[in-house]
Tab-separated table of C-alpha atoms in Angstrom:
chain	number	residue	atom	x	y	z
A	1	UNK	CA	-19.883	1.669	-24.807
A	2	UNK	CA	-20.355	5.337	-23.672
A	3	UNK	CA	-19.060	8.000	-26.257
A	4	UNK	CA	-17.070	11.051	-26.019
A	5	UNK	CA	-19.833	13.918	-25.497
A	6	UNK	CA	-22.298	11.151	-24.136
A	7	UNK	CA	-24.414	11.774	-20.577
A	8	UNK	CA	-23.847	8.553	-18.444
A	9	UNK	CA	-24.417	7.516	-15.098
A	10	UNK	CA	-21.431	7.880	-12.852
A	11	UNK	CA	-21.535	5.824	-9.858
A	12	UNK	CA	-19.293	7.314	-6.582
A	13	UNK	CA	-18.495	6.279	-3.404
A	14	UNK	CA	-18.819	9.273	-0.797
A	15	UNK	CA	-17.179	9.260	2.915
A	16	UNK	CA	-20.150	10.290	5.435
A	17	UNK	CA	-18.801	11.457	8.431
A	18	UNK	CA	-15.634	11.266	10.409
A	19	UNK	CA	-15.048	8.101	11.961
A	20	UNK	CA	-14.029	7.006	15.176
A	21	UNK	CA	-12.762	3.226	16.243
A	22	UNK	CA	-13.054	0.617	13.453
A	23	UNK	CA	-14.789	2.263	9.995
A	24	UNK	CA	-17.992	0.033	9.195
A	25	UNK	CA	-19.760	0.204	5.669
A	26	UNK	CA	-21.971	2.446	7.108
A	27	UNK	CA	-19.462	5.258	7.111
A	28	UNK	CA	-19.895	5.307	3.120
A	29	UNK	CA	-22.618	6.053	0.551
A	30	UNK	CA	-22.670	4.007	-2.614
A	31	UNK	CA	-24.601	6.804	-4.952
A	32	UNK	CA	-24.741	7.454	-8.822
A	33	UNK	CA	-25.229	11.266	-10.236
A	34	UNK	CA	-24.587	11.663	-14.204
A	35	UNK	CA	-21.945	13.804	-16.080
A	36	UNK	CA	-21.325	14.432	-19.540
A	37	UNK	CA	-18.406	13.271	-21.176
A	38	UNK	CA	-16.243	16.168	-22.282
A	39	UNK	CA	-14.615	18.832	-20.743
A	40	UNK	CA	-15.737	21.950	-19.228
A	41	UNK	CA	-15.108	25.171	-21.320
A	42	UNK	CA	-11.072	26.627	-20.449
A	43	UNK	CA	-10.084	23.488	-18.425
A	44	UNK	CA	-6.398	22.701	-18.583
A	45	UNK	CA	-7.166	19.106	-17.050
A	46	UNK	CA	-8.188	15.574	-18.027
A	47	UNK	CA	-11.520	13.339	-18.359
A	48	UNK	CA	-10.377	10.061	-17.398
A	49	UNK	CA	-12.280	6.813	-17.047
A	50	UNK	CA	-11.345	4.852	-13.647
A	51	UNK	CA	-9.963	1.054	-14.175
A	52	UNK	CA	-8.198	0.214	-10.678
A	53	UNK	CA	-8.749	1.680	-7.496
A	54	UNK	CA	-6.517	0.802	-4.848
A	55	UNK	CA	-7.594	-0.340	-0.779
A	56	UNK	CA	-4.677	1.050	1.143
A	57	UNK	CA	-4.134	1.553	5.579
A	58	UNK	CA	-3.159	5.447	4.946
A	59	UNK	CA	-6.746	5.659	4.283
A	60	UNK	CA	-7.938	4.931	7.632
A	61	UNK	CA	-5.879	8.832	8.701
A	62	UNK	CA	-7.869	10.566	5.854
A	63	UNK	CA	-11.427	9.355	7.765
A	64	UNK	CA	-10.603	11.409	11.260
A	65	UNK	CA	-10.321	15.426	11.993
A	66	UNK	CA	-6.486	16.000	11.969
A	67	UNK	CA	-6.142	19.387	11.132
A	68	UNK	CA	-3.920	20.293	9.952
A	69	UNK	CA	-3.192	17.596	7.791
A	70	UNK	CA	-5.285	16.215	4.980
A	71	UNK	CA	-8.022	14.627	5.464
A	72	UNK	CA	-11.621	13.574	3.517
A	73	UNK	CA	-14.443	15.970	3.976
A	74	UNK	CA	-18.059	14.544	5.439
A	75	UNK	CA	-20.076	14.753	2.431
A	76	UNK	CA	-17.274	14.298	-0.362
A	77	UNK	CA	-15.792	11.621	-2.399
A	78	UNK	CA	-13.488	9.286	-1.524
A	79	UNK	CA	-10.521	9.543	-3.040
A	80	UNK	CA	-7.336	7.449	-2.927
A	81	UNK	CA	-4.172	5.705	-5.426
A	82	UNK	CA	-6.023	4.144	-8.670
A	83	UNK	CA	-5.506	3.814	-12.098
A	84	UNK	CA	-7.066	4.787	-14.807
A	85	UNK	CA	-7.722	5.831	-19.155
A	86	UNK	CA	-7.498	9.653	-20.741
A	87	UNK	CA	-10.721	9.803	-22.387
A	88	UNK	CA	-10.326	13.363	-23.144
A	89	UNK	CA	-7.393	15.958	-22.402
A	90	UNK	CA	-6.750	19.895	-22.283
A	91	UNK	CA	-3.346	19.210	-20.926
A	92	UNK	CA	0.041	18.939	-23.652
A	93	UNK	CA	1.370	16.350	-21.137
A	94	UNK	CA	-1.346	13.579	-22.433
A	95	UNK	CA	-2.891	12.672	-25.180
A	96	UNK	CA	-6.875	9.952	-25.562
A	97	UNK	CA	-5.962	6.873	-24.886
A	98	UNK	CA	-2.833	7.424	-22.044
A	99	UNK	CA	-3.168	5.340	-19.111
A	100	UNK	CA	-2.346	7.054	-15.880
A	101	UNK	CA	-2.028	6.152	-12.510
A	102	UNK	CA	-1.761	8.663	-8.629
A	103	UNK	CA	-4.546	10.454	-6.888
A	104	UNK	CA	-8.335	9.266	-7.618
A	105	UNK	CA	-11.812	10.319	-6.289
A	106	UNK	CA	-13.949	6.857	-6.139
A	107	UNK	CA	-15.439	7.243	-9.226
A	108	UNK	CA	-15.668	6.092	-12.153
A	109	UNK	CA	-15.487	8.701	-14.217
A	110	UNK	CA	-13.449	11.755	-12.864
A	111	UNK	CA	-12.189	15.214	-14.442
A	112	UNK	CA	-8.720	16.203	-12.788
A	113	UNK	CA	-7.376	19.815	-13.109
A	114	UNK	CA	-3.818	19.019	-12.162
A	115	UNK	CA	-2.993	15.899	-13.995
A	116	UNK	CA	1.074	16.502	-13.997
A	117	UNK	CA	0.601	15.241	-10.384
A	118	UNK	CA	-0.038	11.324	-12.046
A	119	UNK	CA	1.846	9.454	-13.056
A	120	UNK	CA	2.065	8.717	-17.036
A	121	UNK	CA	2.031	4.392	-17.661
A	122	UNK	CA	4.737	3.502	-20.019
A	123	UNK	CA	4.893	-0.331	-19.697
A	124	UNK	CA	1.910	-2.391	-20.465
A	125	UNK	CA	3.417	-5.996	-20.854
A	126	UNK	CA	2.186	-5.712	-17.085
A	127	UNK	CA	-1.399	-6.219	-15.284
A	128	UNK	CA	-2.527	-2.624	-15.457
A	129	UNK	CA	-3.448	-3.409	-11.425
A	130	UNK	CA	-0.009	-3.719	-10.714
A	131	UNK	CA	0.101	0.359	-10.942
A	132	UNK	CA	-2.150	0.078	-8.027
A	133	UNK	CA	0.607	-2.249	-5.888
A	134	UNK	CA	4.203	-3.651	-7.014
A	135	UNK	CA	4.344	-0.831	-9.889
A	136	UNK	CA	2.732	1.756	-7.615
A	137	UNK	CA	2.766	3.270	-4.311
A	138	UNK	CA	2.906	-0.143	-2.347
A	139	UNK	CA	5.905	-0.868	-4.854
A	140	UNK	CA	7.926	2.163	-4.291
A	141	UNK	CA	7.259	2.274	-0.391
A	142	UNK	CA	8.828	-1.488	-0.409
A	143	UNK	CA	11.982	-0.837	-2.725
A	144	UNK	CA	12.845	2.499	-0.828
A	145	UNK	CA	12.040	1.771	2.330
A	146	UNK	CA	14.034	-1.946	2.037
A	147	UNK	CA	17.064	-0.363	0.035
A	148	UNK	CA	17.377	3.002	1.515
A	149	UNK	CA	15.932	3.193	4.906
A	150	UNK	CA	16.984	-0.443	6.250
A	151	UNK	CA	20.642	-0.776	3.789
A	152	UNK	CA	20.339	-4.404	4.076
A	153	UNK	CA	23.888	-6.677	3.713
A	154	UNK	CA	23.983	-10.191	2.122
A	155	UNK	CA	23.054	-12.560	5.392
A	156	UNK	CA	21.245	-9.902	7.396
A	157	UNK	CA	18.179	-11.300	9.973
A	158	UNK	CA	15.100	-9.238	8.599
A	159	UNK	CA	12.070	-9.968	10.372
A	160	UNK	CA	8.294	-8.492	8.272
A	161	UNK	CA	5.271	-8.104	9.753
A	162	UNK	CA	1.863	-8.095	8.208
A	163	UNK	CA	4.314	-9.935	5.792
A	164	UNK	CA	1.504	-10.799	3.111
A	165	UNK	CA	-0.225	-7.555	2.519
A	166	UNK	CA	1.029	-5.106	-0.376
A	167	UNK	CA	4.532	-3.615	0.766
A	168	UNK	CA	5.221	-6.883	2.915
A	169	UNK	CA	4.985	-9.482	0.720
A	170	UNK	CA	7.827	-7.443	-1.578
A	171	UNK	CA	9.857	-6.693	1.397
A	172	UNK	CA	10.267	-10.094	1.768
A	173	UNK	CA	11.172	-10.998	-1.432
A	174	UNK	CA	13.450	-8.066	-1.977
A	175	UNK	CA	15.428	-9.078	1.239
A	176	UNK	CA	15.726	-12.667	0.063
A	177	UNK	CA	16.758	-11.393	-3.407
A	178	UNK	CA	19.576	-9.532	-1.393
A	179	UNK	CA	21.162	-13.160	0.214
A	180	UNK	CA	18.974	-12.248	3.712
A	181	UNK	CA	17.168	-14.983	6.320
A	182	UNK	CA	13.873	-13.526	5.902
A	183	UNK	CA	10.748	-14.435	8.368
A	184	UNK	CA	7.331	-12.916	8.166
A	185	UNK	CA	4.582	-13.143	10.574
A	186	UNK	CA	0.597	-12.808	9.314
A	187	UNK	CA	-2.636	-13.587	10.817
A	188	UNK	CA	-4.215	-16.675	8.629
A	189	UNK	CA	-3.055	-20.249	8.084
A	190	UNK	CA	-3.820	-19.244	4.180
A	191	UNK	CA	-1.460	-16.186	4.640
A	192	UNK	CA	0.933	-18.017	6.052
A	193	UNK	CA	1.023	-20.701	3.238
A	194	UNK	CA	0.980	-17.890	1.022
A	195	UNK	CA	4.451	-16.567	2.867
A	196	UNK	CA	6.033	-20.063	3.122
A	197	UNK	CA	5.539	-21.401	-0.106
A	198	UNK	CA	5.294	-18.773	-2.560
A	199	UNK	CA	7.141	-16.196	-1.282
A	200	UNK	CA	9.930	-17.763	-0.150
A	201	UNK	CA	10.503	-16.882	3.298
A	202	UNK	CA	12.672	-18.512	5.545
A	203	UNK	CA	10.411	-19.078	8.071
A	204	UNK	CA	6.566	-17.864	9.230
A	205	UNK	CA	4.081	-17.657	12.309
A	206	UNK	CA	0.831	-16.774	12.725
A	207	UNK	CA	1.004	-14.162	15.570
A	208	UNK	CA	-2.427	-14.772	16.423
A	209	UNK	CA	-1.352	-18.586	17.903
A	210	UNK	CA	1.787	-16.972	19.532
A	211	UNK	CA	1.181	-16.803	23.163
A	212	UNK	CA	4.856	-14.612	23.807
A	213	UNK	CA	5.740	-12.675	20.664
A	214	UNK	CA	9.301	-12.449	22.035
A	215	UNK	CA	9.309	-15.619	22.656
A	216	UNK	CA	8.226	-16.514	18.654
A	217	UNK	CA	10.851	-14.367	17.153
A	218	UNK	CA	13.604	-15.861	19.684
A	219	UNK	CA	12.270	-19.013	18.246
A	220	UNK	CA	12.656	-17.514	14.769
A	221	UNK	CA	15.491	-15.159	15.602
A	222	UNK	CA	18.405	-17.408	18.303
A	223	UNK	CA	20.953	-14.557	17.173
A	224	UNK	CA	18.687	-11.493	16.931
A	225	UNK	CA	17.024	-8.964	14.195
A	226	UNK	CA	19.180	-6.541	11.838
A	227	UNK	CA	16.437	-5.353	10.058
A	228	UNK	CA	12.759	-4.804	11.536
A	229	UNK	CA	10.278	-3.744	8.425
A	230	UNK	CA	7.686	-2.417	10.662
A	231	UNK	CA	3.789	-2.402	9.257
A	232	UNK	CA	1.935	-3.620	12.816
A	233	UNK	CA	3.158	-1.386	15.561
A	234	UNK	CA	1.916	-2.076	19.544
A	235	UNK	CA	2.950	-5.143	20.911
A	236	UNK	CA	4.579	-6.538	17.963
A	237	UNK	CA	6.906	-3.753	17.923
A	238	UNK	CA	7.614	-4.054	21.806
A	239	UNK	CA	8.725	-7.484	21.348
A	240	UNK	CA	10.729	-6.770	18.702
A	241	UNK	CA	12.801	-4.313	20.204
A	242	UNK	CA	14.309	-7.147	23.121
A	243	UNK	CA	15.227	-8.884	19.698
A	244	UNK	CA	17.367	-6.297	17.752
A	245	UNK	CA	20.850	-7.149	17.291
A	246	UNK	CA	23.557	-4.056	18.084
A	247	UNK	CA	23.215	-1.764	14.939
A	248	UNK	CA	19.948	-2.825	13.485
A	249	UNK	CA	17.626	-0.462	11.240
A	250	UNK	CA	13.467	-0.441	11.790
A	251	UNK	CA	11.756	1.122	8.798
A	252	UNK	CA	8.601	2.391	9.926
A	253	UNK	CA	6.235	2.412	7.154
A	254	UNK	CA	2.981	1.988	8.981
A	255	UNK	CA	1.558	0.472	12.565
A	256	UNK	CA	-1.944	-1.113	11.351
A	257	UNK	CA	-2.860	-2.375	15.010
A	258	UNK	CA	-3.046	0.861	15.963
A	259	UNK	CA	-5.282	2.858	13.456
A	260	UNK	CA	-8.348	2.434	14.826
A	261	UNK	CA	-7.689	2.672	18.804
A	262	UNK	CA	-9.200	5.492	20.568
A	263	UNK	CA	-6.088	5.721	22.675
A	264	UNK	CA	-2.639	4.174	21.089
A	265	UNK	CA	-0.611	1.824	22.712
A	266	UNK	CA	2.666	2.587	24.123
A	267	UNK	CA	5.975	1.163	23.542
A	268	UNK	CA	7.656	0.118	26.474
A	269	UNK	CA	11.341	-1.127	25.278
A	270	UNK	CA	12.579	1.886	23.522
A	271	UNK	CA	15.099	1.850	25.787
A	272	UNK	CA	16.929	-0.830	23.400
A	273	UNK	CA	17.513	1.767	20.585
A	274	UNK	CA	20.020	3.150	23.211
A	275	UNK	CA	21.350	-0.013	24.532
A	276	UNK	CA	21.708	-1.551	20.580
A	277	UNK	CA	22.207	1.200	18.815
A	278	UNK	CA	19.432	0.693	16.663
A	279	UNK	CA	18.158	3.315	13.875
A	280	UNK	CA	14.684	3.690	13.975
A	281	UNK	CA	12.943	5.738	10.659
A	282	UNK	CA	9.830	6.158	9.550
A	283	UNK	CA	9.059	7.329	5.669
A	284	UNK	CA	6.495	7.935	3.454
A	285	UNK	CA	6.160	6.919	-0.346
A	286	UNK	CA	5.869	10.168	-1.656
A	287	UNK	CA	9.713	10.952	-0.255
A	288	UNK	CA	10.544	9.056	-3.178
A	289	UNK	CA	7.801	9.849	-5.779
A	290	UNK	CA	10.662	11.602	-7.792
A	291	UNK	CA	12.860	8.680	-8.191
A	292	UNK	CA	10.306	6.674	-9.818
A	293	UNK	CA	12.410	5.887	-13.201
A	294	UNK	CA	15.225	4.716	-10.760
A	295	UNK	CA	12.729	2.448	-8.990
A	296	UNK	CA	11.049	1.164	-12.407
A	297	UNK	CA	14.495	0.229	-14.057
A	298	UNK	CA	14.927	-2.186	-11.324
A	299	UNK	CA	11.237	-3.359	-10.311
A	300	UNK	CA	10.082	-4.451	-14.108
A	301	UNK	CA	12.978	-6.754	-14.717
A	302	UNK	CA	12.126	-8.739	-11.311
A	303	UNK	CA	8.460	-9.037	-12.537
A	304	UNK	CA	9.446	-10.188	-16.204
A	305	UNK	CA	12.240	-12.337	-15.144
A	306	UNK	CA	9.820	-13.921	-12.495
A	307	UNK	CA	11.868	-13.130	-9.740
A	308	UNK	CA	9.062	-11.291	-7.330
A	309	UNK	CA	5.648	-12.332	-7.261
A	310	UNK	CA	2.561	-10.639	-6.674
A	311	UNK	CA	-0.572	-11.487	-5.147
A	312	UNK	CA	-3.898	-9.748	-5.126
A	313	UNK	CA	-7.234	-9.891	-3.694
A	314	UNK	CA	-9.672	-8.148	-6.161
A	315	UNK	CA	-13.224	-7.146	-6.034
A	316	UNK	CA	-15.144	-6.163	-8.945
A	317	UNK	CA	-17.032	-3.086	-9.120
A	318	UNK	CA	-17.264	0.507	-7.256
A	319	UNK	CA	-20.150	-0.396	-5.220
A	320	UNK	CA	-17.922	-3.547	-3.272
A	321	UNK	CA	-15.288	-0.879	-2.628
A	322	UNK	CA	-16.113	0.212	0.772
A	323	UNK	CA	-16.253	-3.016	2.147
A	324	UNK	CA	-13.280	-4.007	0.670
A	325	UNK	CA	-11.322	-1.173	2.239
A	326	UNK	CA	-12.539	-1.522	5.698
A	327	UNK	CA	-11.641	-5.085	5.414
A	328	UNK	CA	-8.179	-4.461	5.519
A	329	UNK	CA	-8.328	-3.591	9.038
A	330	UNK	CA	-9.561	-6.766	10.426
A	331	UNK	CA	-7.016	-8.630	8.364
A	332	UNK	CA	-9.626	-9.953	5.388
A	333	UNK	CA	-7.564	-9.368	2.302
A	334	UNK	CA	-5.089	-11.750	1.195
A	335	UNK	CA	-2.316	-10.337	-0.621
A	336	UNK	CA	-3.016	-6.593	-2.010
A	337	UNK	CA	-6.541	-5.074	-1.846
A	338	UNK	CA	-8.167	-3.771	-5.292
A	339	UNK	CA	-10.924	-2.609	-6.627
A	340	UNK	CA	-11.609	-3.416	-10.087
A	341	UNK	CA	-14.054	-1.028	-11.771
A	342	UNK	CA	-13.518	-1.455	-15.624
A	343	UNK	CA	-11.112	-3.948	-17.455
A	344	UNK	CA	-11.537	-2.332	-21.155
């Protein structure tokens, strides 16, 4: 085991060039340069060893030209939600030993200069991985977007899709926890097992085997949708919209089918949010980064009380990271995608 002071090897994962269409290994370089373990001279920051990196959609934005919003530079590391130990700190907010988890360059050892942006890990009866999904931003995106965005009543009709990746799997379970009919669609017979019989949803299809989406969630659905969790966009959306009952909320918290299109898809029923009166919102995690203690106080006693589960697909080690991230886009995870880079 390295010690503080020690020059090791530090293997990274660096984003080549902007990408257009579907990302392919290719668009990343598995290298290894060295760096000493301590501090540079006057830094106010943190030397932190990497344990968890997280495989999330948002990703996919940071890999095109989007000026002007954020987005990873050809040439630089990857960076991304992770988690991770304070080897060594400059800053009075941590101490050696802290576990953190926020922002990450795919690393596996990493000096940050602004460490009040992370978030400080207080509960440890917990996988540490969980800071990368339930506990993290997957977690938070889920609760908020459920509670807030969709205000869900005892014996609403909530319909997920992409039910059995990282926010939709907790969707689901939140909405049942709230007295809801709950029914999630994915794109594997495992996934859909996965839905049915572990999650506890009311009722599942495979959207790949449905001919007529609107026909599947009339099947599902006799007396319409109140609440629409939306993760797929395109055509799933579309038939959703001839299935929303009069007053119904759509979260919008991502539209996977359409990241990696040249030209999106339109949507050609938005004429029902008139018709219905339908709310349609779309959010981000960080709207709610500074409500995190609210969202802890009520996540943690679910998890310890086993009333949510929480499935993940883990690979082991920085170099399997790349294809483990572009593998969420053809559906290949089951359950939420992480990268496991240390367990100490």
């Amino acid at each position: 085991m390295a010690n503080l002071g020690d020059e090791v090897k530090n293997k990274q994962v660096i984003f080549r060039d902007f990408v257009s269409g579907f990302p392919q290994e290719s668009d990343f370089i598995v290298s290894s340069s060295s760096i000493r373990l301590k501090l540079p001279e006057a830094s106010n920051g943190v030397l932190l060893k990497t344990l968890y990196l997280s495989c999330d959609p948002f990703m996919r934005f940071l890999m095109e030209s989007r000026p002007p919003a954020t987005s990873y530079s050809p040439g630089s590391l990857l960076f991304g939600f992770g988690v991770a130990r304070v080897l060594e700190s400059a800053h009075s907010n941590f101490k050696e030993g802290d576990l953190l988890w926020g922002m990450l360059k795919w690393e596996e050892y990493s000096v940050v200069e602004e460490p009040e942006k992370l978030f400080k890990i207080q509960h440890t009866d917990v996988p540490l991985s969980y800071y990368t999904g339930i506990l993290g931003m997957p977690g938070i995106t889920a609760y908020f977007g459920f509670h807030d965005i969709c205000s869900p009543k005892k014996g609403e009709y909530v319909f997920v899709s992409a039910a059995s990746g990282a926010v939709g799997q907790l969707v689901g379970q939140l909405a049942k926890l709230m007295g809801c009919y709950v029914v999630g669609s994915a794109g594997s017979r495992e996934k859909i097992e996965l839905l049915k019989n572990k999650f506890g949803f009311d009722e599942v299809f495979n959207y790949k085997e449905e001919r007529d989406l609107n026909a599947a969630l009339k099947r599902c659905f006799p007396e319409g949708i109140d609440i629409y969790f939306e993760n797929v966009g395109g055509k799933t959306l579309d038939a959703v919209l001839l299935n929303m009952r009069p007053h119904g909320r759509i979260a919008v918290c991502g539209m996977i089918s359409q990241y990696n299109l040249g030209q999106s898809e339109g949507v050609h029923n938005l004429l029902r949010l008139m018709t219905q009166r339908v709310r349609m919102e779309g959010f981000r995690a960080p709207d709610y980064f500074h409500r995190y203690a609210e969202f802890l106080e009520a996540m943690l006693p679910y998890i310890r009380e086993g009333k949510i589960t929480y499935v993940e697909d883990t690979v082991h080690g920085l170099e399997r990271g790349p294809a483990a991230l572009i593998g969420l886009f053809s559906g290949r995870n089951v359950g939420k995608q992480v990268v496991a880079i240390s367990t100490e």
